[in-house]
Each structure stands twice: as C-alpha cells, then as structure tokens.
Coordinates of N, CA and C in Angstrom, one line a residue:
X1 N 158.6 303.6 45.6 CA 159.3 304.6 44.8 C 160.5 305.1 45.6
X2 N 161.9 305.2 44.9 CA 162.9 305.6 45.8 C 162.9 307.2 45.7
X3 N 163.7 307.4 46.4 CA 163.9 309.1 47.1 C 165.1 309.2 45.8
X4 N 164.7 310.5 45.6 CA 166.0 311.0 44.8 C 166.7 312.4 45.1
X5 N 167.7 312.5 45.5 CA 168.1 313.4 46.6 C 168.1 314.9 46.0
X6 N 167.6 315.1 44.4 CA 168.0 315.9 44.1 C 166.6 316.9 44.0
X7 N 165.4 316.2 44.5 CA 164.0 316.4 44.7 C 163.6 317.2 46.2
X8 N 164.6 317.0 47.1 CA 164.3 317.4 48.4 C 164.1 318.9 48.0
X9 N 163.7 319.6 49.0 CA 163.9 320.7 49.5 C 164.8 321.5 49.4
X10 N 164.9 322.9 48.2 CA 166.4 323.5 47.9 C 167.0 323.8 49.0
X11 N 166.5 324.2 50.2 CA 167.3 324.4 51.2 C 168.1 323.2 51.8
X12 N 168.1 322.3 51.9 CA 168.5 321.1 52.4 C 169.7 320.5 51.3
X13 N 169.2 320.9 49.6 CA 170.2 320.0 49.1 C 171.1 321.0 48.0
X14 N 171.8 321.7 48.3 CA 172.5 322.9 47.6 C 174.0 321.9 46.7
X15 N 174.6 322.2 45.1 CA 175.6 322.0 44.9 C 176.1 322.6 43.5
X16 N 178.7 322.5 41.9 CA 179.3 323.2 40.6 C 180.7 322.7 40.7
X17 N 182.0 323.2 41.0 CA 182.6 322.5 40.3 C 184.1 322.7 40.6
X18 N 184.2 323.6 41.4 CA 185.9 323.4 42.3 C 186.2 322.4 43.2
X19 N 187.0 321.6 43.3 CA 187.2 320.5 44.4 C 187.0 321.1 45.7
X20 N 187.8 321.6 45.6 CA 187.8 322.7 46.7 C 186.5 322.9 47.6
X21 N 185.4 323.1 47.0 CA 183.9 323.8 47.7 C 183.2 322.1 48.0
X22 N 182.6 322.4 48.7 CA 181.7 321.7 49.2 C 180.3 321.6 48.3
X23 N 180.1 320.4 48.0 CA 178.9 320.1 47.3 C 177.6 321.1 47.3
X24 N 177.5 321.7 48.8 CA 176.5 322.6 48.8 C 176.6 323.8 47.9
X25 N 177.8 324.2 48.4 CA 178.9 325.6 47.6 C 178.6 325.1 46.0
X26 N 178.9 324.1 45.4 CA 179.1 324.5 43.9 C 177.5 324.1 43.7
X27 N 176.4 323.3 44.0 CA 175.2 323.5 43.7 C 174.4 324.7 43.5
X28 N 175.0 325.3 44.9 CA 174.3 326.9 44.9 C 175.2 327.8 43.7
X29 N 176.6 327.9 43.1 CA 177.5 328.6 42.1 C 176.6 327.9 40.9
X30 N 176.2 327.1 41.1 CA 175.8 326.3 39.7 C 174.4 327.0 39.4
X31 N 173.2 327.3 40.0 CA 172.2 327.4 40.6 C 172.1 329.1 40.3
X32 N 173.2 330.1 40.8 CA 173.3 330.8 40.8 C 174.0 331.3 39.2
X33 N 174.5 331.2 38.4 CA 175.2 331.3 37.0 C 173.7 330.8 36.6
X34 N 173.2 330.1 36.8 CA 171.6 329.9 35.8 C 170.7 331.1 36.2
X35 N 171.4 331.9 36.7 CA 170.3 332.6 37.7 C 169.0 332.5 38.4
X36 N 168.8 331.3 38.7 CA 168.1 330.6 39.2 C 167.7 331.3 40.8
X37 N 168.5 332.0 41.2 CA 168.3 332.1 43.1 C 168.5 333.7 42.7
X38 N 167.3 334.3 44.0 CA 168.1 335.6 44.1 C 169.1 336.3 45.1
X39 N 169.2 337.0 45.2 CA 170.6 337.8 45.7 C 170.3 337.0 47.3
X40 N 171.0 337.0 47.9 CA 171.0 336.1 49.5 C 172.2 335.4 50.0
X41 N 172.7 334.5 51.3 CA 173.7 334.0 51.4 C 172.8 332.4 51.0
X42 N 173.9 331.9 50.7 CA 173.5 330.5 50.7 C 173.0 329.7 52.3
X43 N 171.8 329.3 52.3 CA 171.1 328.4 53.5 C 172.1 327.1 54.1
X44 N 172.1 326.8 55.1 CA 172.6 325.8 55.8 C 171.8 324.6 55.0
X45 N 173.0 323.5 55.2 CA 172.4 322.4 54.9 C 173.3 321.2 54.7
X46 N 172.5 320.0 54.5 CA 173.7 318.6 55.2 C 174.4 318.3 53.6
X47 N 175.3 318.3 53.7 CA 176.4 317.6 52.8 C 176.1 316.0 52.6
X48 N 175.7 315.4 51.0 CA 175.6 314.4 50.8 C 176.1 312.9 51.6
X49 N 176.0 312.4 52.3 CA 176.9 311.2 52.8 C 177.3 309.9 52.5
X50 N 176.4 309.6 51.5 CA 176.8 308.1 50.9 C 176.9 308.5 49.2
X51 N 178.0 307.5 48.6 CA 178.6 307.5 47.5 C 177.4 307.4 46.5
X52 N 176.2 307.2 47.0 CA 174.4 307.5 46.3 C 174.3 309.0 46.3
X53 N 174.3 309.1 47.2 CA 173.8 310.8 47.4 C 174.4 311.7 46.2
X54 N 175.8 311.6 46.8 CA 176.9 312.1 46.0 C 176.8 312.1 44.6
X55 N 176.5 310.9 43.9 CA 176.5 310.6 42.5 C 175.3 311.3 42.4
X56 N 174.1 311.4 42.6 CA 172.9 312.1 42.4 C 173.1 313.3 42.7
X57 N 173.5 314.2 43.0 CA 173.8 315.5 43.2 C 174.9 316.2 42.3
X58 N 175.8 315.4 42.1 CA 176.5 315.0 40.9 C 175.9 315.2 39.6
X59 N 174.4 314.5 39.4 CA 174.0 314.8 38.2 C 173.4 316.1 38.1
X60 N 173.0 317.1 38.9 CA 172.5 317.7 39.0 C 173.5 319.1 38.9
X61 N 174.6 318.8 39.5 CA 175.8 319.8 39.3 C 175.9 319.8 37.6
X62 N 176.2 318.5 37.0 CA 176.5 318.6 35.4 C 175.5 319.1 34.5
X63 N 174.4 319.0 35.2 CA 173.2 319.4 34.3 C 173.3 320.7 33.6
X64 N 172.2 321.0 32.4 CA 171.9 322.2 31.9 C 171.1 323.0 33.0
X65 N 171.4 324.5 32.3 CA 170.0 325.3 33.2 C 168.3 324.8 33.0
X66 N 168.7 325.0 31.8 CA 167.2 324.8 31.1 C 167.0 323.4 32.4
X67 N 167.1 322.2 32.4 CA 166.9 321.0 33.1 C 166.4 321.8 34.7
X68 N 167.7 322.3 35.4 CA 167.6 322.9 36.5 C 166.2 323.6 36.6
X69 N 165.7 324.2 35.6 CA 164.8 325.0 35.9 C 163.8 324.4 36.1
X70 N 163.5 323.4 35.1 CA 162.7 322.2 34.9 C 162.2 321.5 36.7
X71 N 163.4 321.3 37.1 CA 163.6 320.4 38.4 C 163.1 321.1 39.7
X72 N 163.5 322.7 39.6 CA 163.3 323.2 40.5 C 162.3 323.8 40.8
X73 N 161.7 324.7 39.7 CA 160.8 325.8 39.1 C 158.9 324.6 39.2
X74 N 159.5 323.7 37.7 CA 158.3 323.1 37.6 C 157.9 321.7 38.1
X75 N 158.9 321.8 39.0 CA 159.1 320.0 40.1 C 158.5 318.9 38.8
X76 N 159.6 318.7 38.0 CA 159.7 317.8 37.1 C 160.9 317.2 37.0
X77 N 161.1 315.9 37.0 CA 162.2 315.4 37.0 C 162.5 315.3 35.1
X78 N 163.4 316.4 34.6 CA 164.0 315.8 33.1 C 164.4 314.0 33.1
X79 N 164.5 313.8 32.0 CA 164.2 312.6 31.6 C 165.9 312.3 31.3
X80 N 167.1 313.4 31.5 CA 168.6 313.3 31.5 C 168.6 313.2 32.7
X81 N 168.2 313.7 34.4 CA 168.6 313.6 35.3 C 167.5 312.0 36.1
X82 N 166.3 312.0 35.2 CA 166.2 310.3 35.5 C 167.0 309.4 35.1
X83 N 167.9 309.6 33.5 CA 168.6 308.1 33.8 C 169.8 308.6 34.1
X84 N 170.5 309.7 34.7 CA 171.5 309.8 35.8 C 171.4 309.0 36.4
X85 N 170.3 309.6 37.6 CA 169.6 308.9 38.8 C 169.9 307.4 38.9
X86 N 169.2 307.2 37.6 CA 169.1 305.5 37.4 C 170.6 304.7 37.6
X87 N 171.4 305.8 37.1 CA 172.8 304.8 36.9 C 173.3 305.1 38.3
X88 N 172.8 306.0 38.7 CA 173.5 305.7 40.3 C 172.8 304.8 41.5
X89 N 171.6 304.7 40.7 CA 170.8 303.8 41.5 C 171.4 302.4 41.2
X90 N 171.9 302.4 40.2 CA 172.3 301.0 39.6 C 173.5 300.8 39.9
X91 N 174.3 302.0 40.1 CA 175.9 301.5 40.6 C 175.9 301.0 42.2
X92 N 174.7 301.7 42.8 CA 175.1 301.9 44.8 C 174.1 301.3 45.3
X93 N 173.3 300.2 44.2 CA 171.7 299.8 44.9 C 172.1 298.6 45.9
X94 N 171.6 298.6 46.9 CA 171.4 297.5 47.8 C 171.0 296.2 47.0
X95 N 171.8 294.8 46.9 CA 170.9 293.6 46.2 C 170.4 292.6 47.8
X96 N 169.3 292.6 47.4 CA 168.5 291.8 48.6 C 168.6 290.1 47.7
X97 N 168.8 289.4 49.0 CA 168.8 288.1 49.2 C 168.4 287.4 47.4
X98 N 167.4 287.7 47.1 CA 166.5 287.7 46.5 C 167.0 287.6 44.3
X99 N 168.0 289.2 45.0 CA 168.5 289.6 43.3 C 167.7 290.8 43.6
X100 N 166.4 291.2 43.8 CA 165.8 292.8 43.9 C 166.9 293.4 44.6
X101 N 166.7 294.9 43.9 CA 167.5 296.2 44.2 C 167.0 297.1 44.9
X102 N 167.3 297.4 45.9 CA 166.8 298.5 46.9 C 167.5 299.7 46.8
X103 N 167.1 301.1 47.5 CA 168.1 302.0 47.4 C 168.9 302.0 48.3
X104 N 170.2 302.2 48.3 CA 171.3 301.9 49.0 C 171.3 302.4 50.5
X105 N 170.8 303.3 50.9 CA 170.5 304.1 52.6 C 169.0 303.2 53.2
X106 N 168.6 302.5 52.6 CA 167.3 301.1 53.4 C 168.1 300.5 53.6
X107 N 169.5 300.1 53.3 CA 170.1 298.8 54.2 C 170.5 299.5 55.8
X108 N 170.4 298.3 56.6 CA 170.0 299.0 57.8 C 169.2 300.1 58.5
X109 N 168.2 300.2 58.3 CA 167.6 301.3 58.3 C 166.5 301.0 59.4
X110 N 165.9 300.2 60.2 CA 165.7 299.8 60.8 C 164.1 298.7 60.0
X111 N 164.0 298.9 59.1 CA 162.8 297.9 58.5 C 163.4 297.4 57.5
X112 N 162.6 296.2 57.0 CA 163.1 295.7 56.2 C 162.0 295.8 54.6
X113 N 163.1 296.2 54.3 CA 162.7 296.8 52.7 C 162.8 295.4 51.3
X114 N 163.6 294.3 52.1 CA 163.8 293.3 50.8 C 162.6 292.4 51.4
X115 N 162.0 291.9 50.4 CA 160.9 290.6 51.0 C 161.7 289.7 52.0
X116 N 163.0 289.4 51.8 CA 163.5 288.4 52.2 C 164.1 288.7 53.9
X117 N 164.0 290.4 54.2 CA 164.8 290.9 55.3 C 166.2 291.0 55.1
X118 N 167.1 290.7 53.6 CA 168.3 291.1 54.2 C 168.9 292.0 54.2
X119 N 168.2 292.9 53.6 CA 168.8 294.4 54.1 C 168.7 295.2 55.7
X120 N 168.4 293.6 56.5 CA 168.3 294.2 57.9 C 169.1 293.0 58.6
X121 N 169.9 292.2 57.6 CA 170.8 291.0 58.8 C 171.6 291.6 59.0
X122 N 172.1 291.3 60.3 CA 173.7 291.3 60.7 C 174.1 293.2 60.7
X123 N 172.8 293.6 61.0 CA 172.7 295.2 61.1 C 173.0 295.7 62.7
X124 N 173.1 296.3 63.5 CA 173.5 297.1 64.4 C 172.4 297.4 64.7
X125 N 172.2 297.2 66.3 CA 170.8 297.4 66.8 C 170.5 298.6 66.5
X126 N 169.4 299.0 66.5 CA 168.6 300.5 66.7 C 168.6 300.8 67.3
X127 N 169.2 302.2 68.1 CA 168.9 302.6 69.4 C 167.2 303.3 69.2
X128 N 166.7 303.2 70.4 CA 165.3 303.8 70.7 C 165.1 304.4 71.7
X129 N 164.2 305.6 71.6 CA 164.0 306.4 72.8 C 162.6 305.4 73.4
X130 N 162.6 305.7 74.4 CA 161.4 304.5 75.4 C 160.2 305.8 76.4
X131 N 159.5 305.7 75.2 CA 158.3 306.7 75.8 C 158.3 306.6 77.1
X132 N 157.3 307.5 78.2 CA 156.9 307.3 79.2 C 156.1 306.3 79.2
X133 N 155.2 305.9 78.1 CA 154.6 304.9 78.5 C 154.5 303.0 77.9
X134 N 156.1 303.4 78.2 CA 156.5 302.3 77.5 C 157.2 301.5 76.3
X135 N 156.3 303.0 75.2 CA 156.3 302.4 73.8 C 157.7 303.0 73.2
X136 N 158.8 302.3 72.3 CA 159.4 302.6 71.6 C 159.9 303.3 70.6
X137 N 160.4 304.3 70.1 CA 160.3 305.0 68.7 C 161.9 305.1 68.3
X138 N 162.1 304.9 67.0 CA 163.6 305.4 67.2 C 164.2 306.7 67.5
X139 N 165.4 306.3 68.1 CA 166.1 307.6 69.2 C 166.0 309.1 68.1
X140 N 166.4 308.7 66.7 CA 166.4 310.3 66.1 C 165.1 310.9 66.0
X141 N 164.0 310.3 66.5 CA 162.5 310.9 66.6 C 162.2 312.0 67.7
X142 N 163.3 311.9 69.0 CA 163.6 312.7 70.1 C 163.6 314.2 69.9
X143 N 163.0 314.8 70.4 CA 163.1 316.2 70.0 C 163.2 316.6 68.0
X144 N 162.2 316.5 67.7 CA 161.8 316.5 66.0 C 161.3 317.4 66.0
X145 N 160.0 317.9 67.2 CA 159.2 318.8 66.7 C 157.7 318.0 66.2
X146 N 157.8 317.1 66.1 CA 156.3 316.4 66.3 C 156.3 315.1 67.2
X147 N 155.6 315.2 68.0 CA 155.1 314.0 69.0 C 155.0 312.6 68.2
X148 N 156.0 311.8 68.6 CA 155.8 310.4 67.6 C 155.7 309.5 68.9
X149 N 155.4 309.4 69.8 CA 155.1 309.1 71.5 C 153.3 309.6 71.6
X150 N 153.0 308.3 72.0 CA 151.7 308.8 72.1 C 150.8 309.4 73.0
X151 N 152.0 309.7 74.1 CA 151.8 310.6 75.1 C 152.4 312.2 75.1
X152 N 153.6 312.0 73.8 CA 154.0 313.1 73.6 C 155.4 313.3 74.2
X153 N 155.8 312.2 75.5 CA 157.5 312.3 76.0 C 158.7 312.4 74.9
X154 N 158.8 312.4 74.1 CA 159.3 312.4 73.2 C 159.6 313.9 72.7
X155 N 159.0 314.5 72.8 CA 159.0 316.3 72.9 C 159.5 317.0 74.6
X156 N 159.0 316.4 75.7 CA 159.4 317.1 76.5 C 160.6 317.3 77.4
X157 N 160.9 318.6 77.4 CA 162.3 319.1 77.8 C 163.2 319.4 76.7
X158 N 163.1 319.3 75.5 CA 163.6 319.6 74.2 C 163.9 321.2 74.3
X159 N 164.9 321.3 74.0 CA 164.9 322.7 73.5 C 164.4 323.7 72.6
X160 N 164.0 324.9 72.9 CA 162.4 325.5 72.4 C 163.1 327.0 71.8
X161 N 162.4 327.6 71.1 CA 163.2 329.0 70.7 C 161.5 329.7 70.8
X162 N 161.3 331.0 71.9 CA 160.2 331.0 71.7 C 159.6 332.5 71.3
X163 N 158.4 332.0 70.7 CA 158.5 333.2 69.6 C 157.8 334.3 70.3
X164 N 157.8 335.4 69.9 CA 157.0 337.0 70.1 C 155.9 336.7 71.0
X165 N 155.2 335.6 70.5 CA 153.6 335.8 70.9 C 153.4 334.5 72.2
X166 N 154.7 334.1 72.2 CA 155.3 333.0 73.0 C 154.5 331.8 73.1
X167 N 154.5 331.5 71.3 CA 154.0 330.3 70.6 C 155.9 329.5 70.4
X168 N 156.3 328.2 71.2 CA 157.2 327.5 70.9 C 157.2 326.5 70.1
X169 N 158.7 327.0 69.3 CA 158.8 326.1 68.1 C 160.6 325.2 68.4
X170 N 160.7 324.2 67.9 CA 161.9 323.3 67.9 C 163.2 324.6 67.9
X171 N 164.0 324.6 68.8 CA 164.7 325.3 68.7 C 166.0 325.3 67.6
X172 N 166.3 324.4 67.1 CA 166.7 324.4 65.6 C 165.7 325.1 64.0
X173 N 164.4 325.5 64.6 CA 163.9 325.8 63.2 C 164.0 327.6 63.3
X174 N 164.9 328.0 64.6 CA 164.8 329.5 64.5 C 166.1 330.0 63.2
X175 N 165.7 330.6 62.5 CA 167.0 331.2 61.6 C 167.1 330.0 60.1
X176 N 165.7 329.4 59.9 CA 166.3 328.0 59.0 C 165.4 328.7 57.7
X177 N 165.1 330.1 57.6 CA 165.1 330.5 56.2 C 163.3 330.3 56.0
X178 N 162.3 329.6 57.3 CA 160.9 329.8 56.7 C 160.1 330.4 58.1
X179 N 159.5 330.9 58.2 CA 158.9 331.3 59.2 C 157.9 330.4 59.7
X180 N 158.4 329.8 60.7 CA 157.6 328.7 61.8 C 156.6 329.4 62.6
X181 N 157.0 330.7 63.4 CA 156.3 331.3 64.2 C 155.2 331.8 63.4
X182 N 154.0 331.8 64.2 CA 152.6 332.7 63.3 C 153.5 334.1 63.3
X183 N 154.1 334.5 64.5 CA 153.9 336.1 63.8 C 155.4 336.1 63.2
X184 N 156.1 335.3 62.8 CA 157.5 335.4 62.0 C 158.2 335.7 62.6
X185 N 158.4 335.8 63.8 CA 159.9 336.3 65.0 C 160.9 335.7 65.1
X186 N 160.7 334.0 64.6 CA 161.8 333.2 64.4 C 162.8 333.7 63.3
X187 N 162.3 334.4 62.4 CA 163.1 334.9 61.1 C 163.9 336.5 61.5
X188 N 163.1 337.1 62.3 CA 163.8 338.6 62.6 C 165.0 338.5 63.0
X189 N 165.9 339.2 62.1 CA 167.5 339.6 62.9 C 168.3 337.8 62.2
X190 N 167.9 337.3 61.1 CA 168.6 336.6 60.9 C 169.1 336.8 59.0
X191 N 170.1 336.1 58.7 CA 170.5 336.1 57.6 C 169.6 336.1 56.1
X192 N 169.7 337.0 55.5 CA 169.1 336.9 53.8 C 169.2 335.9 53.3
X193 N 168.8 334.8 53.0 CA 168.8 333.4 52.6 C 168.6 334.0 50.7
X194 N 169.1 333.1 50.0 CA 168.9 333.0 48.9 C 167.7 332.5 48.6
X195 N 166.7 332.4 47.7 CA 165.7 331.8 47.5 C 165.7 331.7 46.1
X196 N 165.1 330.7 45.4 CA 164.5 330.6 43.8 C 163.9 331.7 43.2
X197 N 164.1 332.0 42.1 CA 163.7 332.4 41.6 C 163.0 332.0 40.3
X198 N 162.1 331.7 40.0 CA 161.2 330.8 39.0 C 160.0 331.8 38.1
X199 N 160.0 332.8 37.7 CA 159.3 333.5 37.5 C 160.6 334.2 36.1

C-alpha cells in the first residue's frame, strides 16, 4: 500500500493558495478558514520535496472543508482526494523493469520495491552507520531516538534534552508540540501550537 502524504501526521504535513507562502503556510490558511485548527502558531514541519509530494498536498490545498474534515477529524480518505492521489500517483510513479508502478520516493531507497530490482540500479550507495558490533543500519537511523543497533551504538552520544525528572528524550523532540517527557517539561516555556479541532 503506498504512503499518501496527505495522511501523515498534521504536524508534519501543513498547506492554500498565495505563491508566495510555503506549502505549510497555505495548508494551515486553508485548514484554518474551515476552522478546522484552534487558535495557536502554526507547528514546524518539512516542506514537500518531490514533484509527488507536492501534487498530493496540492490536492488537499484544493479540497472542500467538508472532505478536510473527513481526512483529518475522521481519518478517512474521501473518495475526491483518492482519485487526486491516484493521478499523481500515476503522473510521478516509478515504472520498474517489469511495467509495475511503484511510488516515486522507493526508487533508490535502499531496497528494492520492483520484483525485478530496478528501482535500485545504478542508485548511489547508501551510506550506513557501522554499529559497535559490527552490524550495519542506514546512516539516517543515527540518533532517531530508538535503538535500531542491537547493542544500541546508534543512540550513544546523541544529543539529549533532559527532562524535570531527568528522564532523556532525543533532543529534537523538546518544543515539537507533544509531550515526550512523563512529567511534560519538554513542552514548558515553548510555543502555542495550533491543534485540530474536530469536535
């Protein structure tokens, strides 16, 4: 089943309709006019990168509220932002060897997603982080916040943000809008985040 970008996590995937603004920016103006979010700044988050992303995020900027609400409120995908989806799946799909269509970010990705492997020819090595004990993981696994090293080197010496009760959490998750720490210290003294409103 492919990823559809417009399913993540509202914090992560924010976007309406000035050139001007950043995809996050008009998701949240878009989001916000449905009244959909309440009062807050808008959350940090990564701006779409492939001309897939883009188009799918895209459909979600053009959409109705009512849909939005649908999408966000009752995690259903409408059946107008499935065959969006679809045409963008269909315009930016990866074709393997084969003729099958993959989604466009598995090419090079470090596995191979076509029966055939060629969405992994003539790809650019993978860099990998080299556990203590040998074993390999890819490099962006490094400091994540969960041990993918089965000794756990993969976490150590990472940068830590540590909380009240001096329980340490990934030092990127201080200020990201959810409370990681048990006693919520990570969140004190940081920004009003907008949040959903679905009720």
């Amino acid at each position: 089943m492919r990823k559809i970008i417009f399913l993540l996590p509202l914090i992560f995937v924010f976007s309406g309709c000035d050139d001007d603004k950043s995809s996050m920016e008009k998701l949240f103006s878009k989001l916000n006019s449905c009244d959909l979010l309440t009062e807050g700044e808008m959350p940090d988050g990564s701006e779409p990168s492939t001309s897939y992303d883009k188009c799918t995020v895209n459909c979600v900027i053009k959409t109705d509220c009512d849909s939005l609400y649908t999408l966000y409120c009752e995690e259903e995908t409408p059946e107008s932002l499935e065959l969006c989806a679809d045409d963008c799946f269909n315009k930016y799909a990866f074709e393997c060897g084969d003729g099958s269509l993959i989604q466009p970010d598995f090419e090079c990705d470090g596995y191979e997603d076509c029966d055939d492997g060629s969405d992994e020819a003539g790809c650019p090595e993978v860099q990998v982080f080299v556990c203590d004990n040998g074993d390999e993981i890819p490099e962006d696994f490094e400091c994540d916040g969960d041990a993918d090293c089965n000794d756990g080197s993969d976490e150590v010496g990472c940068p830590v943000f540590v909380c009240d009760d001096s329980e340490e959490i990934p030092a990127d998750l201080e200020c990201d809008g959810y409370e990681d720490c048990v006693d919520g210290s990570d969140e004190v003294g940081c920004p009003d985040y907008a949040e959903l409103k679905c009720n």
